[in-house]
mmCIF file with all atom_site columns, C-alpha atoms in Angstrom:
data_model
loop_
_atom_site.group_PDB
_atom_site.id
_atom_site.type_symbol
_atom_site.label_atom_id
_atom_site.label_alt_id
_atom_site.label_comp_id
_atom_site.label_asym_id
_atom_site.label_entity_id
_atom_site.label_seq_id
_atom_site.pdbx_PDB_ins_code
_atom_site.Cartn_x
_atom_site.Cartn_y
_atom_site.Cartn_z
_atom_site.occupancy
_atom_site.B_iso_or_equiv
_atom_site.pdbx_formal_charge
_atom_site.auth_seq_id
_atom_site.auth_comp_id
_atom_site.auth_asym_id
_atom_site.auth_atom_id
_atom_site.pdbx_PDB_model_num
ATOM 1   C CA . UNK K 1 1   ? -52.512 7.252   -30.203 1.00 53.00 ? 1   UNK K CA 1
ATOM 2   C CA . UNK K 1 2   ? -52.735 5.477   -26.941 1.00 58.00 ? 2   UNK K CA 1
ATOM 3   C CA . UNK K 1 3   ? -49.751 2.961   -27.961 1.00 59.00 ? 3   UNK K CA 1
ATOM 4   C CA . UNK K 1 4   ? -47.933 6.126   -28.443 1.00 58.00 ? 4   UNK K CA 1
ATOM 5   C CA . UNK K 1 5   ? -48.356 7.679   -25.001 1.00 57.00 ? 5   UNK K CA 1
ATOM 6   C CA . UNK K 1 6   ? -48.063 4.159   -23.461 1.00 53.00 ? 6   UNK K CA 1
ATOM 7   C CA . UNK K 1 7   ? -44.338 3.777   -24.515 1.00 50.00 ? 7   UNK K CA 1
ATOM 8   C CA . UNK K 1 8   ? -43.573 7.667   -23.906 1.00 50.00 ? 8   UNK K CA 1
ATOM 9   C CA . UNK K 1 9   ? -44.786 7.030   -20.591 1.00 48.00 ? 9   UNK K CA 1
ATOM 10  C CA . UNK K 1 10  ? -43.280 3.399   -19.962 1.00 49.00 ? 10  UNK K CA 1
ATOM 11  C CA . UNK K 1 11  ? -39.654 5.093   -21.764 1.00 49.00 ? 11  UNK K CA 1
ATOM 12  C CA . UNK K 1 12  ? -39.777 8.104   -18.938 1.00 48.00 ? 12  UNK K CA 1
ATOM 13  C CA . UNK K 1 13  ? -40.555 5.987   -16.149 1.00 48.00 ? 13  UNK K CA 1
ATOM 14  C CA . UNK K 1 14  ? -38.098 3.350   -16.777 1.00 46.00 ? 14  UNK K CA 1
ATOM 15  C CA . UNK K 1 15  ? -35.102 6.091   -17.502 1.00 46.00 ? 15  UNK K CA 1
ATOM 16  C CA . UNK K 1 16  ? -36.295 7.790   -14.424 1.00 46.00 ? 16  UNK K CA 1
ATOM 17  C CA . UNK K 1 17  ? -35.270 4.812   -12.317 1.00 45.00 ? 17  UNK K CA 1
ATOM 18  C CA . UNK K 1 18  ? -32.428 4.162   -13.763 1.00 44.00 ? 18  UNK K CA 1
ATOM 19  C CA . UNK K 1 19  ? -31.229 7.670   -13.087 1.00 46.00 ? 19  UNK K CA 1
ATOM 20  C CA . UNK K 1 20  ? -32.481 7.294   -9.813  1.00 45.00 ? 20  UNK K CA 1
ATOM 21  C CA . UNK K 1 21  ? -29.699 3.601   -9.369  1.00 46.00 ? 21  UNK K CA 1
ATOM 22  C CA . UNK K 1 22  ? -26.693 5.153   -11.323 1.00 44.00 ? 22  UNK K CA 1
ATOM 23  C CA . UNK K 1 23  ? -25.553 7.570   -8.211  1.00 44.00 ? 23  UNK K CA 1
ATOM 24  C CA . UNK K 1 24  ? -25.917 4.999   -5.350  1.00 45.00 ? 24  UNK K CA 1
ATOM 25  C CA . UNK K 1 25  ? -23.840 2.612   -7.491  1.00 45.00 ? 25  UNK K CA 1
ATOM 26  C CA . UNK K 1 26  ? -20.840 4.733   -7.731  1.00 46.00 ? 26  UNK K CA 1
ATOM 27  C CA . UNK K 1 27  ? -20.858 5.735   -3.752  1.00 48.00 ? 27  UNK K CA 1
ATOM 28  C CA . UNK K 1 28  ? -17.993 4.262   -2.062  1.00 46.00 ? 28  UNK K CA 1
ATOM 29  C CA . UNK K 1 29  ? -17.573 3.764   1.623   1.00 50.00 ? 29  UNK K CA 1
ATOM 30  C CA . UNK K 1 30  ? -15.438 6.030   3.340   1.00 50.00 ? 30  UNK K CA 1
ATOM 31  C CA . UNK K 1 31  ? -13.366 3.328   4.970   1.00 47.00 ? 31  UNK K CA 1
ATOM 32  C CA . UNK K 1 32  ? -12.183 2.373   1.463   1.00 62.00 ? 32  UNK K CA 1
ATOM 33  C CA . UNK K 1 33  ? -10.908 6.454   0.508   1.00 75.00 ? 33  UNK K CA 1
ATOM 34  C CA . UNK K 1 34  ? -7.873  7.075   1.520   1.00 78.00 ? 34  UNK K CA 1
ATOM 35  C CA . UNK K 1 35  ? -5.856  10.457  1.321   1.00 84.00 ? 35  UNK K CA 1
ATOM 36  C CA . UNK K 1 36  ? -3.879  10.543  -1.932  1.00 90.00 ? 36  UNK K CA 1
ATOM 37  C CA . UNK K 1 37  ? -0.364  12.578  -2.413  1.00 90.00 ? 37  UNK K CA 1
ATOM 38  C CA . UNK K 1 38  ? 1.379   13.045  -6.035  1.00 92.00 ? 38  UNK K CA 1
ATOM 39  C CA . UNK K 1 39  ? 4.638   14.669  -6.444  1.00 93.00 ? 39  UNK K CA 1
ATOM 40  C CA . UNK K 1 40  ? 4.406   15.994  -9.926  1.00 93.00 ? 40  UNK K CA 1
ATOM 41  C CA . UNK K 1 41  ? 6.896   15.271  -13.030 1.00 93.00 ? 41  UNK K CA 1
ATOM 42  C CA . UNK K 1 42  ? 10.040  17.611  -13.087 1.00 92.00 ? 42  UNK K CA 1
ATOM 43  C CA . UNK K 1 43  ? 9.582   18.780  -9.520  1.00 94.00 ? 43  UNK K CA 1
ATOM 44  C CA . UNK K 1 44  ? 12.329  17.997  -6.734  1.00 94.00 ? 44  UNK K CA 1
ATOM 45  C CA . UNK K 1 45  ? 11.727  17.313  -2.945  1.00 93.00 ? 45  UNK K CA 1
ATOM 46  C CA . UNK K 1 46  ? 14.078  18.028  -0.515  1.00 95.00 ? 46  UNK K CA 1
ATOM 47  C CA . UNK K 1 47  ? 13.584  16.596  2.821   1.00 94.00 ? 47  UNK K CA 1
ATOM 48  C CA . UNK K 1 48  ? 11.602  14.035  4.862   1.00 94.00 ? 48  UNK K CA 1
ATOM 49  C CA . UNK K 1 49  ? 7.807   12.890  4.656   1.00 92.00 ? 49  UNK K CA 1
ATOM 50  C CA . UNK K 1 50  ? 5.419   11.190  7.519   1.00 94.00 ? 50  UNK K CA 1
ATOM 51  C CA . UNK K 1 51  ? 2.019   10.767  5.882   1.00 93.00 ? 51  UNK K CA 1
ATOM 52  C CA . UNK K 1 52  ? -0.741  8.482   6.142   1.00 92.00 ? 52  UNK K CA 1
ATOM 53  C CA . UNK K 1 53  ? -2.558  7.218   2.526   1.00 92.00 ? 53  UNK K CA 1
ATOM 54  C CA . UNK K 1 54  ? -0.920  6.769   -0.519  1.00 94.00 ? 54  UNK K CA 1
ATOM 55  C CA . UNK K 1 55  ? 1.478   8.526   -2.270  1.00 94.00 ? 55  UNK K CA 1
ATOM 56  C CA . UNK K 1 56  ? 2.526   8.601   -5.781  1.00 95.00 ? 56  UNK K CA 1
ATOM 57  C CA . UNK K 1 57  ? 6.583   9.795   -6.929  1.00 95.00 ? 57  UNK K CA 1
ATOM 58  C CA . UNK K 1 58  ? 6.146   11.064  -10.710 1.00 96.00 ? 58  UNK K CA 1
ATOM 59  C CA . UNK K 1 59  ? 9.183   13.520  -9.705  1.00 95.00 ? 59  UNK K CA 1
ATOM 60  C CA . UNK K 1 60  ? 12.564  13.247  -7.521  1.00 96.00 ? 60  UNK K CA 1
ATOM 61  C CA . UNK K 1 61  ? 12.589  12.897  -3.479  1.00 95.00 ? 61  UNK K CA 1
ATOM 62  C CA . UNK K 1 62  ? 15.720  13.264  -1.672  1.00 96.00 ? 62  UNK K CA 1
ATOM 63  C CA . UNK K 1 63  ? 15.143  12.338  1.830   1.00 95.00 ? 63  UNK K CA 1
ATOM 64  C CA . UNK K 1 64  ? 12.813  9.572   3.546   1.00 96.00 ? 64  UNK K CA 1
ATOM 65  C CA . UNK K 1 65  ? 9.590   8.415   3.065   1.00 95.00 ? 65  UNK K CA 1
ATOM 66  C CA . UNK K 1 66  ? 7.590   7.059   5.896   1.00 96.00 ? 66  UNK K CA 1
ATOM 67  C CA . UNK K 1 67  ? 3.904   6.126   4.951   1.00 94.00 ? 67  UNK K CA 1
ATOM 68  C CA . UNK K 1 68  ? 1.690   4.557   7.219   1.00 92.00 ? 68  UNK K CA 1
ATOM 69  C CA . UNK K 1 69  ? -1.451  2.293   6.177   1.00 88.00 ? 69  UNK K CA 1
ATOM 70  C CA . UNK K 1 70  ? -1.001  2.888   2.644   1.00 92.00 ? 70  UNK K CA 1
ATOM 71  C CA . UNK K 1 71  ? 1.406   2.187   -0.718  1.00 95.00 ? 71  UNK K CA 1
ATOM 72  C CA . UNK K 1 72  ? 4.359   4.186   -1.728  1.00 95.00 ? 72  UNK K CA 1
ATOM 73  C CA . UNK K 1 73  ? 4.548   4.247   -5.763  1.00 96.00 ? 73  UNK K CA 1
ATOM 74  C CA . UNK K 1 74  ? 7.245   5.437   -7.551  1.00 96.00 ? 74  UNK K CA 1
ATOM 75  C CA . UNK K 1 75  ? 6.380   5.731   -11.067 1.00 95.00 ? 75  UNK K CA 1
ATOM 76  C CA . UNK K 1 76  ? 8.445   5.962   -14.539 1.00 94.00 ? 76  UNK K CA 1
ATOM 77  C CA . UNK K 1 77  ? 9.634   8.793   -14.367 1.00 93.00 ? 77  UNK K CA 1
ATOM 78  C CA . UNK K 1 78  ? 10.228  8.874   -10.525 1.00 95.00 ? 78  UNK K CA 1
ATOM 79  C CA . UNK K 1 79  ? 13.716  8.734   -8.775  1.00 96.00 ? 79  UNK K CA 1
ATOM 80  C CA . UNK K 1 80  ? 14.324  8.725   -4.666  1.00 96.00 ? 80  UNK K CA 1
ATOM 81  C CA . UNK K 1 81  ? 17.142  8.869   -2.789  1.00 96.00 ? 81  UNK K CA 1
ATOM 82  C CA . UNK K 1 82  ? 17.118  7.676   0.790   1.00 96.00 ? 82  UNK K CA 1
ATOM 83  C CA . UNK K 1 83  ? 14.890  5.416   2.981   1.00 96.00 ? 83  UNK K CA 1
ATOM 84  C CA . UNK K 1 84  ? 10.842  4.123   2.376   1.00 96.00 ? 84  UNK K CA 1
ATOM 85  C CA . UNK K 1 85  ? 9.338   2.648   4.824   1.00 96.00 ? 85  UNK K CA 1
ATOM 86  C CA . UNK K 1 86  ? 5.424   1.817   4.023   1.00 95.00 ? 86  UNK K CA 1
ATOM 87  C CA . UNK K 1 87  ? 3.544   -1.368  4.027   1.00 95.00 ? 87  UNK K CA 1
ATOM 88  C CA . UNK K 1 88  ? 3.231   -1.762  0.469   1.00 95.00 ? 88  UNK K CA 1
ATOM 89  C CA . UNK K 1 89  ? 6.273   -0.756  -2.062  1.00 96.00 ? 89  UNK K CA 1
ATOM 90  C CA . UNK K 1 90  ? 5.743   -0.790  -5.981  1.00 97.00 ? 90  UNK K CA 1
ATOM 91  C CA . UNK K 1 91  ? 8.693   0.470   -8.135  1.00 96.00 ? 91  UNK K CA 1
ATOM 92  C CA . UNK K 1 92  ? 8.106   1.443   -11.954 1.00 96.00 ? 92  UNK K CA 1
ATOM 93  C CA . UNK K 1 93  ? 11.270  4.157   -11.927 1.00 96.00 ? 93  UNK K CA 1
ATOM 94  C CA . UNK K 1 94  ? 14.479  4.632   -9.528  1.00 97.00 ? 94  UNK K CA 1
ATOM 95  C CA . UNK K 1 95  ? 15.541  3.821   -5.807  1.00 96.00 ? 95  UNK K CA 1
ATOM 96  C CA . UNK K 1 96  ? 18.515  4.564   -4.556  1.00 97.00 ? 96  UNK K CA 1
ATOM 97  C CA . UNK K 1 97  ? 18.205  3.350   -0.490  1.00 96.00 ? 97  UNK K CA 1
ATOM 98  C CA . UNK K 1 98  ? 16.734  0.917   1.577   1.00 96.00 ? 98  UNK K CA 1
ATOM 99  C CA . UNK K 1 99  ? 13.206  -0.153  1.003   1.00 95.00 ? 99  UNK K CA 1
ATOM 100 C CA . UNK K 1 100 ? 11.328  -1.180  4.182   1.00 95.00 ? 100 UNK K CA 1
ATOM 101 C CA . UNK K 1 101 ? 7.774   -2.828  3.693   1.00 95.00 ? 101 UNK K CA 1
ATOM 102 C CA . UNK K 1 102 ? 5.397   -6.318  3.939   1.00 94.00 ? 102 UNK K CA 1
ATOM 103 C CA . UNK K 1 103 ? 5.610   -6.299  0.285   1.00 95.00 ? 103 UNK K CA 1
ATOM 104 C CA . UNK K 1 104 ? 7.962   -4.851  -2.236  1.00 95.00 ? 104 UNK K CA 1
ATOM 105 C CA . UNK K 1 105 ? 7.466   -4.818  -6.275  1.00 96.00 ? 105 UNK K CA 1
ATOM 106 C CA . UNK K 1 106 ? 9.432   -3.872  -9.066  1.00 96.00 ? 106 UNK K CA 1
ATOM 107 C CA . UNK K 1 107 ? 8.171   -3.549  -12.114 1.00 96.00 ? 107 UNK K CA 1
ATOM 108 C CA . UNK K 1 108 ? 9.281   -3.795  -15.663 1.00 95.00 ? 108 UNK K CA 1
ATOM 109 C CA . UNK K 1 109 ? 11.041  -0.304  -15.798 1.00 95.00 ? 109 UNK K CA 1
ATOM 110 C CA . UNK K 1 110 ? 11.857  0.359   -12.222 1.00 96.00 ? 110 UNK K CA 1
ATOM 111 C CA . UNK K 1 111 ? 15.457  0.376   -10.313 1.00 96.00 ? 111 UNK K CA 1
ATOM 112 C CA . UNK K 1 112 ? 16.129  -0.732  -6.708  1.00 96.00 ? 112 UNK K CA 1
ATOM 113 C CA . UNK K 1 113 ? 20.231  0.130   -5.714  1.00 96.00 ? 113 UNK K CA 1
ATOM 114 C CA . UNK K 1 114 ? 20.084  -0.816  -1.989  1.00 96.00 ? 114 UNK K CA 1
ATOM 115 C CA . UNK K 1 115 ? 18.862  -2.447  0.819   1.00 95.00 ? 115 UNK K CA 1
ATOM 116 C CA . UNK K 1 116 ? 15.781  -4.535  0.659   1.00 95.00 ? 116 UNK K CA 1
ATOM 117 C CA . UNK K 1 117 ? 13.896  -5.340  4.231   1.00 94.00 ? 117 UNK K CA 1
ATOM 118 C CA . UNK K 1 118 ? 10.317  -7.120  3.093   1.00 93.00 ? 118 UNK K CA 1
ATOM 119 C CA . UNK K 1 119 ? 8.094   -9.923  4.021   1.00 92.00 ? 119 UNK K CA 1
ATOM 120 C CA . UNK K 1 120 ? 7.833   -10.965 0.057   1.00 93.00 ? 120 UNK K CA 1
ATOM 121 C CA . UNK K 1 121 ? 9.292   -9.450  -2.749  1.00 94.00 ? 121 UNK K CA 1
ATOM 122 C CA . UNK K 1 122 ? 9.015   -9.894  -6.714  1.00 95.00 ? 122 UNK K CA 1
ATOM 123 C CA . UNK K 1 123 ? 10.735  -8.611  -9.740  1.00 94.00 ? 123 UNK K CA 1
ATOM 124 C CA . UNK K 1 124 ? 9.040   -8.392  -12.911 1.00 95.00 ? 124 UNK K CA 1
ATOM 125 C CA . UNK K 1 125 ? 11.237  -9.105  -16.457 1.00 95.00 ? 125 UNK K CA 1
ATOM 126 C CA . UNK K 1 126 ? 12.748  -6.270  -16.780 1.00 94.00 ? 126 UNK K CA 1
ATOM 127 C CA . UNK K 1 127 ? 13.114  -4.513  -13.385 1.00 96.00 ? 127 UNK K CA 1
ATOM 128 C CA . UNK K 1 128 ? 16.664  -4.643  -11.872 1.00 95.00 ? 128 UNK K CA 1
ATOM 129 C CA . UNK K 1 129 ? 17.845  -5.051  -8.358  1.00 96.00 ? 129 UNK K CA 1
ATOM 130 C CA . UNK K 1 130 ? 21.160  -4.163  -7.046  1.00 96.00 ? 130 UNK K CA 1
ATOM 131 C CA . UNK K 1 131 ? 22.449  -4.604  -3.765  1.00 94.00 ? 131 UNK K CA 1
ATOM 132 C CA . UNK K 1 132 ? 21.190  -6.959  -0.505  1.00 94.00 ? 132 UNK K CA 1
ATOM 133 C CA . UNK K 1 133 ? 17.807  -8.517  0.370   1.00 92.00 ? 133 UNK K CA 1
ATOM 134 C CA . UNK K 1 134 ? 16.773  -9.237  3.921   1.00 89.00 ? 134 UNK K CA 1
ATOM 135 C CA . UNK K 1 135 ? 13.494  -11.264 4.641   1.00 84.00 ? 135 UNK K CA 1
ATOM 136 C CA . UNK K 1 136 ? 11.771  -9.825  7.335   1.00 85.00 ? 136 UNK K CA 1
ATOM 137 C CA . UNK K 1 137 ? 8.812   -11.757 9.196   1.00 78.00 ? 137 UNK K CA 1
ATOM 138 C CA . UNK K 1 138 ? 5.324   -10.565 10.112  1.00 61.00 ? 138 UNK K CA 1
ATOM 139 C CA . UNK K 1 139 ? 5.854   -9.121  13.601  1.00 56.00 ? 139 UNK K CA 1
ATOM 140 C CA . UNK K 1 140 ? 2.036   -9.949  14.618  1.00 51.00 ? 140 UNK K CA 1
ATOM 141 C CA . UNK K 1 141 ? 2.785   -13.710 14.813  1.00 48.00 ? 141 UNK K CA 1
ATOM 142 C CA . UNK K 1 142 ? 4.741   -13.545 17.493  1.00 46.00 ? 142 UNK K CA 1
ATOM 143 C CA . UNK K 1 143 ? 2.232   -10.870 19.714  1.00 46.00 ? 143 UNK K CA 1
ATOM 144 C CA . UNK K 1 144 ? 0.053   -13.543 19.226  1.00 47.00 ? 144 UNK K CA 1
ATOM 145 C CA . UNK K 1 145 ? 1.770   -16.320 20.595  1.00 49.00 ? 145 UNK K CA 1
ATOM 146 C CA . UNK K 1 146 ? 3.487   -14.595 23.399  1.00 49.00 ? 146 UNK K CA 1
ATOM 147 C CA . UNK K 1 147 ? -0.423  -13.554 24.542  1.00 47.00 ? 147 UNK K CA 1
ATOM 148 C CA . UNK K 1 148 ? -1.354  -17.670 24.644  1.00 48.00 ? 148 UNK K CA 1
ATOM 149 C CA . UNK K 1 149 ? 1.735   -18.076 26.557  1.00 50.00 ? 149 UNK K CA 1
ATOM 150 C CA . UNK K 1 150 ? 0.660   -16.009 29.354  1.00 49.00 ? 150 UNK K CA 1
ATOM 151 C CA . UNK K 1 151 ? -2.327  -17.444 29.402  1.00 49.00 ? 151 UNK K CA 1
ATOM 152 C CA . UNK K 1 152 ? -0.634  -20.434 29.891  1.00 53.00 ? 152 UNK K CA 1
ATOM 153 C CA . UNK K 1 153 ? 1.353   -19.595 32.210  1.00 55.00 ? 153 UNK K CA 1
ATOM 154 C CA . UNK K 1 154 ? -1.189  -17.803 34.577  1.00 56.00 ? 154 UNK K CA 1
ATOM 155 C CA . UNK K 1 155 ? -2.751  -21.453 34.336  1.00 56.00 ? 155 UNK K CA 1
ATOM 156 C CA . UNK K 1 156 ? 0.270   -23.140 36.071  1.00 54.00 ? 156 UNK K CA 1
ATOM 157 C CA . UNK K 1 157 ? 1.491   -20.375 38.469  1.00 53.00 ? 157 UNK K CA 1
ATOM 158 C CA . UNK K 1 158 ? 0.215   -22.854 41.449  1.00 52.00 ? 158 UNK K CA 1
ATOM 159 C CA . UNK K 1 159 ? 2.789   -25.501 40.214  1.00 52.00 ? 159 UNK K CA 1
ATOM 160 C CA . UNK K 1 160 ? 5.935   -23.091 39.026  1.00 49.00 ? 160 UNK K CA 1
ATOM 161 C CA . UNK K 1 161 ? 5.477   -22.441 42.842  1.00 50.00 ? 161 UNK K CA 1
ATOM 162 C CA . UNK K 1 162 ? 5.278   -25.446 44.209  1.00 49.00 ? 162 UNK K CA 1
ATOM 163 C CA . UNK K 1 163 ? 8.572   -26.118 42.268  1.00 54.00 ? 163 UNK K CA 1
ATOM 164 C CA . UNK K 1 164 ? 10.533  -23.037 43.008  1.00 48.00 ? 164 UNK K CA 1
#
């Protein structure tokens, strides 16, 4: 009887706790959430879009897309025509414009016919690529040394004088 009651007891507690783990597990921080926008399959979009986030092409765009701190996906079944300009590009379907971005992926079924303006770029087997690929650096290198150069420069404003 009592080795009964002891494992009844020892099974409740020890389900309780784990319960009690499970929820603070999944919680993620809000930094890491960001907004989320889908253009459904077999729908058409007509014009320009300025977001923040991510969005995700399942249907057709025809205008730009401008997406700041987040990833432009166009998937399978996705086509856009015009310009996308986000930090992160990833291709599965078809582009027909200039793709603007840090980095820029297409994937085994997608379709760039354009211009290509990225800090890196990759193809998987099967993805195609038509048109002209320009290699753009990261602009923050420079703002960096441009700030250490007038620091350097307020250091030897005694002796640019003494020479002018």
């Amino acid at each position: 009887m009592f080795g009964k009651k002891t494992t009844e007891a020892a099974t409740a507690s020890s389900s309780t706790s784990t319960m009690g783990i499970k929820p603070e597990e999944k919680k993620l921080p809000e930094a890491e959430i960001r907004p989320n926008t889908i253009i459904a399959k077999n729908s058409i979009f007509k014009g320009d879009v300025e977001m923040e986030g991510d969005i995700q092409i399942w249907g057709k765009v025809v205008g730009n897309i401008r997406v700041k701190g987040g990833a432009i996906r166009i998937m399978h079944a996705g086509k856009v025509e015009g310009e996308l300009n986000a930090p992160e590009i990833i291709i599965d379907g078809h582009v027909e414009g200039t793709c603007c971005a840090e980095t820029l992926d297409i994937l085994e079924h997608g379709e760039l016919r354009g211009i290509s303006r990225c800090g890196s770029m990759s193809i998987r087997r099967g993805g195609l690529f038509f048109g002209q690929s320009e290699q753009v650096d990261n602009k923050k290198k420079p703002e960096m040394e441009r700030v250490i150069s007038i620091r350097e420069n307020q250091g030897d404003k005694p002796k640019a004088k003494s020479n002018a």
